[in-house]
CSV table of C-alpha atoms in Angstrom, one decimal:
chain,number,residue,atom,x,y,z
A,1,MET,CA,70.0,49.4,-16.9
A,2,ILE,CA,70.0,49.3,-20.7
A,3,ALA,CA,66.4,48.0,-20.9
A,4,ASP,CA,65.2,51.0,-18.8
A,5,LEU,CA,67.2,53.4,-20.8
A,6,LEU,CA,65.8,52.2,-24.0
A,7,ARG,CA,62.3,52.9,-22.8
A,8,ASP,CA,63.1,56.3,-21.4
A,9,GLN,CA,61.2,59.0,-23.3
A,10,GLN,CA,64.1,61.5,-23.0
A,11,PHE,CA,66.5,58.9,-24.4
A,12,GLN,CA,64.2,58.2,-27.2
A,13,THR,CA,63.9,61.9,-28.1
A,14,LEU,CA,67.7,62.2,-28.1
A,15,ALA,CA,68.0,59.0,-30.1
A,16,ARG,CA,66.0,60.5,-32.9
A,17,GLU,CA,68.5,63.4,-33.0
A,18,TYR,CA,71.7,61.5,-32.6
A,19,LYS,CA,72.1,58.5,-34.9
A,20,PHE,CA,74.6,56.6,-32.7
A,21,LEU,CA,72.0,56.5,-30.0
A,22,ALA,CA,69.4,55.4,-32.5
A,23,ARG,CA,71.4,52.3,-33.2
A,24,ALA,CA,70.5,51.1,-29.7
A,25,LEU,CA,66.8,51.3,-30.5
A,26,GLY,CA,67.3,49.4,-33.8
A,27,GLU,CA,66.8,50.7,-37.3
A,28,THR,CA,63.7,52.8,-38.0
A,29,VAL,CA,61.1,50.5,-39.6
A,30,ASP,CA,61.5,52.2,-43.0
A,31,GLN,CA,65.2,51.2,-43.1
A,32,ILE,CA,64.9,47.6,-42.0
A,33,ASP,CA,66.9,45.0,-44.0
A,34,ALA,CA,64.6,42.0,-44.3
A,35,VAL,CA,63.5,39.1,-46.5
A,36,LEU,CA,59.9,39.0,-47.7
A,37,PHE,CA,58.9,35.5,-48.6
A,38,ASP,CA,56.1,33.2,-49.6
A,39,ILE,CA,55.9,29.4,-50.0
A,40,GLU,CA,53.7,27.0,-51.9
A,41,THR,CA,53.0,23.6,-50.2
A,42,THR,CA,51.3,20.2,-50.8
A,43,GLY,CA,48.9,20.9,-48.0
A,44,LEU,CA,48.2,22.8,-44.7
A,45,ASP,CA,50.1,20.6,-42.2
A,46,PRO,CA,53.8,21.6,-41.7
A,47,VAL,CA,54.7,18.1,-40.4
A,48,ALA,CA,52.8,15.9,-42.9
A,49,ASN,CA,52.9,18.2,-46.0
A,50,GLU,CA,55.9,19.6,-48.0
A,51,ILE,CA,57.1,22.8,-49.5
A,52,THR,CA,57.0,22.9,-53.3
A,53,GLU,CA,58.2,26.5,-53.9
A,54,ILE,CA,59.9,29.3,-52.1
A,55,GLY,CA,59.9,32.9,-53.4
A,56,ALA,CA,61.8,35.6,-51.5
A,57,LEU,CA,62.8,39.2,-51.9
A,58,LEU,CA,65.7,40.8,-50.0
A,59,ILE,CA,64.8,44.4,-49.2
A,60,LYS,CA,66.4,47.4,-47.5
A,61,GLY,CA,63.6,49.7,-46.3
A,62,SER,CA,61.3,50.1,-49.4
A,63,GLU,CA,64.1,49.2,-51.8
A,64,LEU,CA,64.4,45.8,-53.5
A,65,LYS,CA,67.9,44.4,-53.3
A,66,ASP,CA,67.9,40.8,-54.4
A,67,MET,CA,65.6,37.9,-55.3
A,68,PHE,CA,65.5,34.2,-54.5
A,69,CYS,CA,63.1,31.7,-56.1
A,70,THR,CA,63.1,28.0,-56.4
A,71,LEU,CA,60.8,25.1,-57.0
A,72,ILE,CA,61.2,22.2,-54.7
A,73,LYS,CA,60.6,18.5,-55.5
A,74,PRO,CA,58.4,17.0,-52.7
A,75,GLN,CA,58.8,13.3,-51.8
A,76,THR,CA,55.1,12.6,-52.4
A,77,PRO,CA,53.1,13.4,-55.5
A,78,ILE,CA,51.3,16.7,-55.8
A,79,SER,CA,47.5,16.4,-55.7
A,80,ALA,CA,45.2,17.6,-58.5
A,81,GLU,CA,43.6,20.1,-56.0
A,82,ILE,CA,47.0,21.6,-55.1
A,83,THR,CA,47.9,21.8,-58.8
A,84,ARG,CA,44.6,23.6,-59.5
A,85,LEU,CA,45.4,26.1,-56.7
A,86,THR,CA,49.0,26.8,-57.5
A,87,GLY,CA,49.7,25.6,-61.0
A,88,ILE,CA,52.5,23.5,-59.7
A,89,ASP,CA,52.4,19.8,-60.7
A,90,ASP,CA,54.8,16.8,-60.6
A,91,GLU,CA,56.1,17.5,-64.1
A,92,LEU,CA,57.1,21.1,-63.2
A,93,VAL,CA,59.1,20.0,-60.1
A,94,LYS,CA,60.7,16.8,-61.6
A,95,ASP,CA,64.1,18.4,-62.0
A,96,ALA,CA,63.9,20.8,-58.9
A,97,PRO,CA,66.1,20.4,-55.9
A,98,THR,CA,64.8,18.6,-52.8
A,99,ILE,CA,64.1,20.6,-49.6
A,100,SER,CA,67.4,19.4,-48.0
A,101,GLU,CA,69.2,20.9,-51.0
A,102,ALA,CA,67.1,24.1,-51.3
A,103,LEU,CA,66.7,25.0,-47.6
A,104,PRO,CA,70.4,25.8,-47.0
A,105,GLN,CA,70.4,28.1,-50.1
A,106,PHE,CA,67.3,29.8,-48.7
A,107,LEU,CA,68.7,30.2,-45.2
A,108,ASN,CA,72.0,31.5,-46.7
A,109,PHE,CA,69.9,34.1,-48.6
A,110,VAL,CA,68.1,35.1,-45.4
A,111,GLY,CA,71.1,35.1,-43.0
A,112,PRO,CA,70.2,36.7,-39.7
A,113,LEU,CA,67.6,39.1,-41.3
A,114,PRO,CA,64.0,39.3,-40.2
A,115,LEU,CA,61.4,37.4,-42.3
A,116,ILE,CA,58.3,39.1,-43.5
A,117,ALA,CA,55.3,37.2,-44.8
A,118,HIS,CA,51.5,37.4,-45.0
A,119,ASN,CA,49.9,35.0,-42.5
A,120,ALA,CA,53.5,34.3,-41.4
A,121,ASP,CA,52.4,31.6,-38.9
A,122,PHE,CA,51.6,29.3,-41.9
A,123,ASP,CA,54.8,29.9,-44.0
A,124,VAL,CA,57.1,30.1,-41.0
A,125,SER,CA,55.6,26.9,-39.5
A,126,PHE,CA,56.8,25.0,-42.6
A,127,ILE,CA,60.3,26.7,-42.6
A,128,ARG,CA,60.6,26.1,-38.9
A,129,GLU,CA,59.8,22.4,-39.2
A,130,GLN,CA,62.3,22.0,-42.0
A,131,VAL,CA,65.0,23.9,-40.2
A,132,ARG,CA,64.5,21.6,-37.2
A,133,LYS,CA,64.6,18.5,-39.5
A,134,VAL,CA,67.5,19.5,-41.7
A,135,LYS,CA,69.6,21.5,-39.4
A,136,GLY,CA,68.4,20.4,-35.9
A,137,ILE,CA,68.0,24.0,-34.6
A,138,GLU,CA,65.2,26.5,-34.0
A,139,LEU,CA,64.7,29.2,-36.6
A,140,PRO,CA,66.1,32.3,-34.7
A,141,ASN,CA,65.0,35.0,-37.1
A,142,SER,CA,62.5,37.7,-36.2
A,143,ILE,CA,59.2,37.3,-37.9
A,144,TYR,CA,56.9,40.1,-39.1
A,145,CYS,CA,53.5,39.1,-40.2
A,146,THR,CA,51.7,41.6,-42.5
A,147,LEU,CA,48.3,40.0,-41.8
A,148,LYS,CA,48.6,40.5,-38.0
A,149,LEU,CA,50.2,43.9,-38.5
A,150,SER,CA,47.4,45.0,-40.9
A,151,ARG,CA,44.7,43.9,-38.5
A,152,LYS,CA,46.3,46.1,-35.8
A,153,ILE,CA,47.0,49.2,-37.8
A,154,LEU,CA,44.3,49.0,-40.6
A,155,PRO,CA,41.2,48.4,-38.6
A,156,GLY,CA,37.8,48.0,-40.4
A,157,LEU,CA,38.8,46.1,-43.6
A,158,LYS,CA,36.2,43.4,-44.6
A,159,ASN,CA,38.9,40.8,-44.3
A,160,TYR,CA,42.7,40.6,-44.2
A,161,LYS,CA,43.5,38.4,-47.1
A,162,LEU,CA,46.5,39.6,-49.0
A,163,HIS,CA,44.6,40.7,-52.1
A,164,THR,CA,42.0,42.6,-49.9
A,165,ILE,CA,44.7,44.6,-48.3
A,166,GLY,CA,46.3,45.1,-51.8
A,167,GLU,CA,43.0,46.4,-53.1
A,168,HIS,CA,42.7,48.7,-50.1
A,169,PHE,CA,46.0,50.3,-51.2
A,170,GLY,CA,45.1,50.1,-55.0
A,171,LEU,CA,47.7,47.4,-55.8
A,172,THR,CA,47.6,44.7,-58.4
A,173,VAL,CA,50.1,41.9,-59.0
A,174,ALA,CA,50.1,39.2,-61.7
A,175,ASN,CA,51.2,35.7,-61.0
A,176,ARG,CA,49.2,35.4,-57.7
A,177,HIS,CA,49.3,32.1,-55.9
A,178,ARG,CA,52.8,31.4,-57.0
A,179,ALA,CA,55.4,32.1,-54.3
A,180,ILE,CA,57.2,35.0,-56.0
A,181,GLY,CA,54.0,36.7,-57.1
A,182,ASP,CA,52.7,36.6,-53.5
A,183,ALA,CA,56.0,37.8,-52.1
A,184,GLU,CA,55.9,40.7,-54.6
A,185,LEU,CA,52.4,41.7,-53.5
A,186,THR,CA,53.5,41.3,-49.8
A,187,PHE,CA,56.4,43.7,-50.6
A,188,GLN,CA,54.1,46.3,-52.1
A,189,VAL,CA,51.7,46.0,-49.1
A,190,TRP,CA,54.8,46.3,-46.8
A,191,GLN,CA,55.8,49.5,-48.5
A,192,LYS,CA,52.3,50.9,-48.0
A,193,LEU,CA,52.3,49.8,-44.3
A,194,LEU,CA,55.5,51.6,-43.5
A,195,PRO,CA,54.0,55.1,-43.2
A,196,VAL,CA,51.0,53.7,-41.4
A,197,MET,CA,53.3,52.1,-38.9
A,198,MET,CA,55.1,55.4,-38.4
A,199,GLU,CA,51.7,57.2,-37.9
A,200,ASN,CA,50.9,54.5,-35.2
A,201,ASN,CA,54.1,55.2,-33.4
A,202,ILE,CA,55.7,52.0,-34.5
A,203,LYS,CA,58.9,53.7,-35.5
A,204,SER,CA,61.8,51.5,-34.5
A,205,GLN,CA,62.5,47.9,-35.2
A,206,ARG,CA,62.4,47.3,-31.4
A,207,GLU,CA,58.9,48.8,-31.3
A,208,LEU,CA,57.9,46.5,-34.2
A,209,ASP,CA,59.4,43.5,-32.4
A,210,LEU,CA,57.6,44.3,-29.2
A,211,LEU,CA,54.3,44.7,-31.1
A,212,MET,CA,54.7,41.5,-33.0
A,213,SER,CA,55.4,39.6,-29.8
A,214,GLN,CA,52.0,40.7,-28.5
A,215,LEU,CA,49.9,39.9,-31.6
B,1,MET,CA,51.8,28.0,2.2
B,2,ASN,CA,49.7,27.8,-0.9
B,3,VAL,CA,51.0,26.2,-4.1
B,4,PHE,CA,48.8,26.7,-7.2
B,5,TYR,CA,48.7,24.0,-9.8
B,6,SER,CA,47.5,23.5,-13.3
B,7,LYS,CA,47.9,20.4,-15.4
B,8,ASP,CA,47.2,22.6,-18.4
B,9,LEU,CA,50.5,24.3,-19.3
B,10,SER,CA,48.8,27.1,-21.1
B,11,LYS,CA,47.2,28.4,-17.9
B,12,LEU,CA,50.3,30.2,-16.8
B,13,ILE,CA,48.6,33.6,-16.4
B,14,GLU,CA,45.7,32.1,-14.5
B,15,LEU,CA,48.3,30.7,-12.1
B,16,PHE,CA,50.1,34.0,-11.9
B,17,GLU,CA,46.8,35.7,-11.0
B,18,ALA,CA,45.8,33.0,-8.5
B,19,ALA,CA,49.1,33.3,-6.8
B,20,GLU,CA,48.7,37.1,-6.7
B,21,PHE,CA,52.1,37.7,-8.3
B,22,GLY,CA,50.9,41.1,-9.5
B,23,LYS,CA,51.5,42.3,-5.9
B,24,ILE,CA,55.3,42.2,-6.4
B,25,ILE,CA,55.3,44.5,-9.4
B,26,SER,CA,55.0,48.3,-9.1
B,27,GLN,CA,54.7,50.8,-11.9
B,28,GLY,CA,58.2,51.2,-13.6
B,29,ASP,CA,59.8,48.2,-11.8
B,30,SER,CA,62.4,46.3,-13.8
B,31,VAL,CA,61.4,42.7,-13.5
B,32,ALA,CA,64.0,39.9,-14.0
B,33,LEU,CA,62.5,36.7,-15.5
B,34,LYS,CA,65.1,34.2,-14.3
B,35,ILE,CA,65.3,31.3,-16.6
B,36,HIS,CA,67.7,28.6,-18.0
B,37,PHE,CA,68.0,29.2,-21.8
B,38,GLY,CA,69.1,25.6,-22.4
B,39,GLU,CA,72.4,24.2,-23.5
B,40,PRO,CA,72.6,23.6,-27.2
B,41,GLY,CA,71.6,20.0,-28.0
B,42,ASN,CA,69.3,19.7,-25.0
B,43,GLN,CA,65.7,20.2,-25.9
B,44,ALA,CA,64.2,20.0,-22.4
B,45,TYR,CA,64.6,23.7,-21.7
B,46,LEU,CA,61.5,25.9,-21.4
B,47,LYS,CA,60.6,27.0,-24.9
B,48,PRO,CA,59.7,30.7,-25.4
B,49,GLU,CA,56.2,29.9,-26.5
B,50,ARG,CA,55.6,28.2,-23.1
B,51,VAL,CA,56.5,31.2,-21.0
B,52,ARG,CA,56.3,34.4,-23.2
B,53,ALA,CA,52.8,35.3,-21.9
B,54,LEU,CA,54.6,36.5,-18.7
B,55,THR,CA,56.2,39.4,-20.5
B,56,ARG,CA,52.9,40.8,-21.6
B,57,LYS,CA,51.4,40.3,-18.1
B,58,VAL,CA,54.4,42.1,-16.5
B,59,ARG,CA,54.1,45.0,-19.0
B,60,ASP,CA,50.3,45.2,-18.3
B,61,LEU,CA,51.2,45.7,-14.7
B,62,GLY,CA,53.6,48.5,-15.5
B,63,GLY,CA,56.8,46.4,-15.1
B,64,LEU,CA,59.7,46.2,-17.5
B,65,PRO,CA,60.5,42.6,-18.0
B,66,PHE,CA,63.7,41.0,-19.2
B,67,TRP,CA,64.9,37.4,-19.4
B,68,THR,CA,68.0,36.6,-17.6
B,69,ASP,CA,70.5,34.0,-16.4
B,70,ALA,CA,74.1,34.1,-15.2
B,71,ASN,CA,77.0,32.5,-17.0
B,72,THR,CA,77.9,28.8,-16.3
B,73,LEU,CA,81.0,27.6,-14.6
B,74,TYR,CA,81.6,24.8,-17.1
B,75,ARG,CA,82.8,25.5,-20.6
B,76,GLY,CA,79.6,25.0,-22.6
B,77,GLN,CA,77.8,27.5,-24.8
B,78,ARG,CA,76.6,29.6,-21.9
B,79,GLY,CA,80.0,30.2,-20.2
B,80,ASP,CA,80.5,33.8,-21.4
B,81,ASP,CA,78.2,36.7,-22.3
B,82,GLN,CA,78.5,36.4,-26.0
B,83,ALA,CA,77.9,32.7,-26.3
B,84,HIS,CA,75.2,32.8,-23.7
B,85,LEU,CA,73.3,35.6,-25.6
B,86,GLN,CA,73.7,33.6,-28.8
B,87,THR,CA,72.3,30.5,-27.2
B,88,ALA,CA,69.3,32.4,-25.8
B,89,HIS,CA,68.8,33.9,-29.3
B,90,ASN,CA,69.1,30.6,-31.0
B,91,HIS,CA,66.6,29.1,-28.6
B,92,GLY,CA,64.0,31.8,-29.5
B,93,TYR,CA,64.5,34.2,-26.6
B,94,THR,CA,64.2,37.4,-28.7
B,95,MET,CA,62.2,40.6,-28.4
B,96,ASN,CA,60.3,39.5,-31.5
B,97,ARG,CA,59.2,36.2,-30.1
B,98,THR,CA,58.9,36.9,-26.4
B,99,GLY,CA,58.4,40.7,-26.0
B,100,ALA,CA,61.5,41.1,-23.8
B,101,ASP,CA,65.2,41.4,-24.1
B,102,VAL,CA,67.8,39.0,-22.7
B,103,VAL,CA,70.3,40.4,-20.2
B,104,ILE,CA,73.1,38.1,-19.0
B,105,SER,CA,73.4,38.9,-15.3
B,106,SER,CA,76.6,38.9,-13.2
B,107,GLY,CA,75.2,36.8,-10.4
B,108,ILE,CA,72.0,38.2,-8.8
B,109,PRO,CA,70.0,40.1,-11.5
B,110,ASP,CA,69.9,43.9,-11.2
B,111,ALA,CA,66.1,44.4,-11.0
B,112,LYS,CA,63.4,45.5,-8.6
B,113,ALA,CA,61.5,42.2,-8.7
B,114,MET,CA,62.3,38.7,-9.9
B,115,ILE,CA,60.1,35.9,-11.2
B,116,VAL,CA,61.9,32.6,-11.2
B,117,ILE,CA,60.8,30.2,-13.9
B,118,THR,CA,62.2,26.8,-13.5
B,119,HIS,CA,62.2,23.6,-15.4
B,120,PHE,CA,61.9,21.0,-12.6
B,121,LYS,CA,64.1,18.0,-13.2
B,122,GLY,CA,66.5,15.5,-11.6
B,123,HIS,CA,70.0,16.5,-10.7
B,124,GLU,CA,73.1,14.4,-10.2
B,125,LEU,CA,74.5,16.6,-7.4
B,126,THR,CA,71.3,17.8,-5.6
B,127,GLY,CA,68.8,15.0,-6.3
B,128,PHE,CA,66.5,17.4,-8.0
B,129,GLY,CA,66.8,20.8,-9.5
B,130,GLY,CA,63.9,23.2,-8.7
B,131,ALA,CA,63.4,26.9,-7.8
B,132,LEU,CA,65.9,26.9,-5.0
B,133,LYS,CA,68.7,25.6,-7.3
B,134,ASN,CA,67.6,28.0,-10.1
B,135,VAL,CA,68.2,30.9,-7.7
B,136,GLY,CA,70.9,29.5,-5.6
B,137,MET,CA,73.3,28.4,-8.3
B,138,GLY,CA,71.6,30.1,-11.3
B,139,CYS,CA,72.0,33.6,-9.7
B,140,ALA,CA,75.6,33.0,-8.7
B,141,THR,CA,78.7,34.4,-10.4
B,142,ARG,CA,81.2,32.0,-11.9
B,143,ALA,CA,83.4,32.4,-8.8
B,144,GLU,CA,80.4,31.8,-6.5
B,145,LYS,CA,79.5,28.7,-8.6
B,146,LEU,CA,83.1,27.4,-8.3
B,147,ASP,CA,82.9,27.9,-4.5
B,148,GLN,CA,79.6,26.1,-4.4
B,149,HIS,CA,81.0,23.2,-6.3
B,150,SER,CA,84.5,22.8,-5.0
B,151,ALA,CA,84.8,23.7,-1.3
B,152,CYS,CA,83.5,20.3,-0.4
B,153,ASP,CA,84.1,17.7,2.3
B,154,ASN,CA,85.8,15.6,-0.3
B,155,CYS,CA,88.6,18.2,-0.7
B,156,LYS,CA,89.1,18.3,3.1
B,157,ALA,CA,89.2,14.5,3.2
B,158,LYS,CA,91.7,14.4,0.3
B,159,PRO,CA,94.1,17.3,0.5
B,160,SER,CA,95.6,16.1,-2.8
B,161,CYS,CA,92.3,16.6,-4.6
B,162,LYS,CA,93.4,18.5,-7.8
B,163,LYS,CA,90.0,19.4,-9.0
B,164,LYS,CA,89.8,22.5,-6.9
B,165,GLU,CA,92.7,23.9,-8.8
B,166,LYS,CA,90.8,23.9,-12.1
B,167,VAL,CA,88.2,26.5,-13.1
B,168,GLU,CA,85.8,23.6,-13.7
B,169,ALA,CA,83.0,22.2,-11.5
B,170,CYS,CA,84.0,19.4,-9.1
B,171,TRP,CA,81.2,16.9,-9.4
B,172,VAL,CA,82.4,14.5,-6.7
B,173,GLY,CA,81.9,16.9,-3.8
B,174,SER,CA,79.7,16.2,-0.8
B,175,SER,CA,76.1,16.7,-2.0
B,176,ALA,CA,75.0,18.0,1.3
B,177,VAL,CA,77.6,20.7,1.4
B,178,VAL,CA,76.9,21.8,-2.1
B,179,GLN,CA,73.2,21.9,-1.4
B,180,LYS,CA,73.7,24.0,1.7
B,181,LYS,CA,75.9,26.5,-0.2
B,182,ILE,CA,73.3,26.7,-3.0
B,183,VAL,CA,70.5,27.4,-0.5
B,184,ALA,CA,72.6,30.0,1.3
B,185,HIS,CA,73.1,31.9,-1.9
B,186,ALA,CA,69.4,31.5,-2.8
B,187,ALA,CA,68.6,33.1,0.6
B,188,LYS,CA,71.0,36.0,-0.2
B,189,ALA,CA,69.5,36.5,-3.7
B,190,ILE,CA,65.8,36.2,-2.6
B,191,ARG,CA,66.4,38.6,0.4
B,192,SER,CA,68.0,41.2,-2.0
B,193,PHE,CA,64.6,41.6,-3.7
B,194,ASN,CA,62.7,42.5,-0.4
B,195,LYS,CA,59.9,40.0,-0.9
B,196,LYS,CA,59.4,41.0,-4.5
B,197,THR,CA,60.0,37.4,-5.8
B,198,ALA,CA,57.7,34.8,-7.3
B,199,PHE,CA,58.3,31.2,-8.4
B,200,ILE,CA,57.0,29.1,-11.2
B,201,ASN,CA,58.0,25.4,-11.8
B,202,PHE,CA,57.2,23.4,-14.9
B,203,ILE,CA,57.1,19.7,-14.4
B,204,THR,CA,57.8,18.8,-18.0
B,205,ASP,CA,60.4,16.6,-19.7
B,206,VAL,CA,61.7,15.6,-16.2
B,207,SER,CA,65.2,14.3,-16.9
B,208,GLU,CA,67.5,12.4,-14.5
B,209,ASN,CA,70.2,15.1,-14.9
B,210,CYS,CA,70.2,18.8,-15.1
B,211,ASP,CA,69.7,20.7,-18.4
B,212,CYS,CA,73.4,21.5,-18.7
B,213,TYR,CA,74.2,18.4,-20.7
B,214,PRO,CA,74.0,18.8,-24.5
B,215,HIS,CA,71.6,15.8,-24.9
B,216,ASN,CA,68.3,14.6,-23.5
B,217,SER,CA,67.4,11.6,-21.4
B,218,THR,CA,64.0,9.9,-21.5
B,219,PRO,CA,61.7,11.6,-19.0
B,220,ILE,CA,61.2,9.8,-15.7
B,221,VAL,CA,57.5,10.7,-15.6
B,222,PRO,CA,55.0,12.2,-18.1
B,223,ASP,CA,54.5,15.9,-18.2
B,224,LEU,CA,52.5,16.8,-15.0
B,225,GLY,CA,51.9,20.5,-15.3
B,226,VAL,CA,52.9,23.9,-14.0
B,227,LEU,CA,53.0,25.1,-10.4
B,228,ALA,CA,53.3,28.6,-8.8
B,229,SER,CA,53.9,29.9,-5.4
B,230,SER,CA,55.5,32.8,-3.5
B,231,ASP,CA,57.3,30.2,-1.4
B,232,PRO,CA,60.1,28.4,-3.2
B,233,VAL,CA,60.4,25.7,-0.5
B,234,ALA,CA,56.8,24.8,-0.6
B,235,LEU,CA,56.9,24.9,-4.4
B,236,ASP,CA,59.9,22.5,-4.7
B,237,GLN,CA,58.4,20.2,-2.1
B,238,ALA,CA,55.1,20.1,-4.0
B,239,CYS,CA,57.0,19.2,-7.2
B,240,VAL,CA,59.0,16.5,-5.6
B,241,ASP,CA,55.8,15.0,-4.1
B,242,MET,CA,54.0,15.2,-7.4
B,243,VAL,CA,56.8,13.5,-9.3
B,244,ASN,CA,57.2,10.8,-6.7
B,245,ASN,CA,53.5,10.1,-6.7
B,246,ALA,CA,53.3,9.8,-10.5
B,247,ASP,CA,53.6,6.7,-12.5
B,248,GLY,CA,56.7,6.7,-14.6
B,249,ARG,CA,59.7,4.7,-15.8
B,250,ILE,CA,61.4,4.9,-12.4
B,251,ASN,CA,59.5,3.1,-9.7
B,252,GLY,CA,59.7,3.5,-5.9
B,253,ARG,CA,58.3,6.0,-3.5
B,254,ASP,CA,61.3,8.3,-3.9
B,255,LYS,CA,62.3,8.5,-7.5
B,256,PHE,CA,65.1,10.9,-6.9
B,257,LYS,CA,66.7,8.7,-4.3
B,258,THR,CA,66.3,5.7,-6.7
B,259,LEU,CA,68.1,7.7,-9.4
B,260,TRP,CA,70.8,9.2,-7.1
B,261,PRO,CA,71.1,6.9,-4.0
B,262,GLU,CA,74.1,8.8,-2.6
B,263,VAL,CA,72.2,12.1,-2.7
B,264,ASP,CA,69.9,13.2,0.1
B,265,TRP,CA,67.8,15.8,-1.7
B,266,GLN,CA,65.9,16.7,1.5
B,267,VAL,CA,69.0,18.7,2.6
B,268,GLN,CA,68.2,21.6,0.4
B,269,LEU,CA,64.6,21.8,1.6
B,270,ASP,CA,65.5,21.4,5.3
B,271,GLU,CA,68.3,24.0,4.9
B,272,ALA,CA,66.0,26.5,3.1
B,273,GLU,CA,63.3,26.0,5.8
B,274,LYS,CA,65.9,26.6,8.5
B,275,LEU,CA,67.0,29.9,6.8
B,276,GLY,CA,63.4,31.1,6.7
B,277,LEU,CA,62.9,30.9,2.9
B,278,GLY,CA,59.6,29.0,3.3
B,279,SER,CA,57.9,25.9,4.5
B,280,ARG,CA,57.9,22.3,3.4
B,281,LYS,CA,54.3,22.1,4.4
B,282,TYR,CA,51.9,23.4,1.7
B,283,GLU,CA,48.4,23.3,0.5
B,284,LEU,CA,48.0,22.4,-3.2
B,285,ILE,CA,45.3,24.3,-4.9
B,286,SER,CA,44.4,23.0,-8.4
B,287,LEU,CA,43.0,25.4,-10.9
């Protein structure tokens, strides 16, 4: 059986030596094509609240390949509290596309690639809800959460907020709390996490998928 | 036979442990998780979040889990390997979300043990669809499915019946004959695992029809919970009783008979009991 074969130690050793076998295990984590993304919203509830911005980076391994960024005009006014947190107000989004216009563009940018986000449960819950509403399907993409992953492979940090992990790695990024700024910091964190994953024997995409399913 | 029950759908692993399903898994066993991935457009299928805890449990016991189903007879989106895999993927059955791969089986899954996870619902040909049908028809090849559907009393009565000439299901066949054929194949499949089988039924979104239609019907009863047993006959009987005893939009002591008056659903349970697959008598143990 293929499933048994993929878990066989001897096969895995051979797979590292012979690239055609390695394809069966998936890419190594440092070669993954993926989209890192972050969203800004009008609140915390993916059903009641709306997305106001999506920032996304298309990567191959640790290389940046493309960028996608859009403001989104919500159907309800943006509260002063949200404006204070994100800097996004009604004036800024007045000419922006609606979610039903922006979502297909974002999904087209992502294609079948895995999505990477910090605290992905939050960001993905909004995208998942919109994909259900706009396209009537489940979001099928793999999800890698840098928060859950960091908790697993970087034990002992005081907390696992994005900037705390960034500081742990000596990273700084301007434009925080806007979608593209947070996506950029997530990308830098991801690059730093790649060798830590390898050290923790999370070498193939399959191994990462399996780990994420259990976190 | 004991049937374990929880109204709380999240208590799947507690049920697994209460039913002692761990006994059927030995170190290194491949473990088929037999499920219906849902036809696109139908939302009543079991969502991965509802069942994915099983893969971790199986791995913790040393087993190698994989999700599986066999291709359908009818021409939907699960009629060939490629479309079937895509449907499973689109419905969230991925390694990333569930911790196990999907393997489309040719009939009975190639594995050491099998856990049969069933969305319990009504069925136009068998009255209800439970664990026995999930194994009996769900673990059949397309040729075996065609045989189950088409070699019916109706064809004998009407030699001119053209339906059997098509590679499509015949839905007008004698329900009793179809049920007996399904159960006969269920017996073959279950015996092939040498008692390394376990059965879990979810009574959620109980539709009148099976999950093969690309749309949903209003549930006939509210979601009632999840049940587990080593005995598929006891399990299905317990589910039938639970649905029939619940308040819902279909009244009457026998909701399945009310829905499908020409179908005697008891045939599948009687036949399964006769073939030694289990007992219609059971003890319900609530967690």
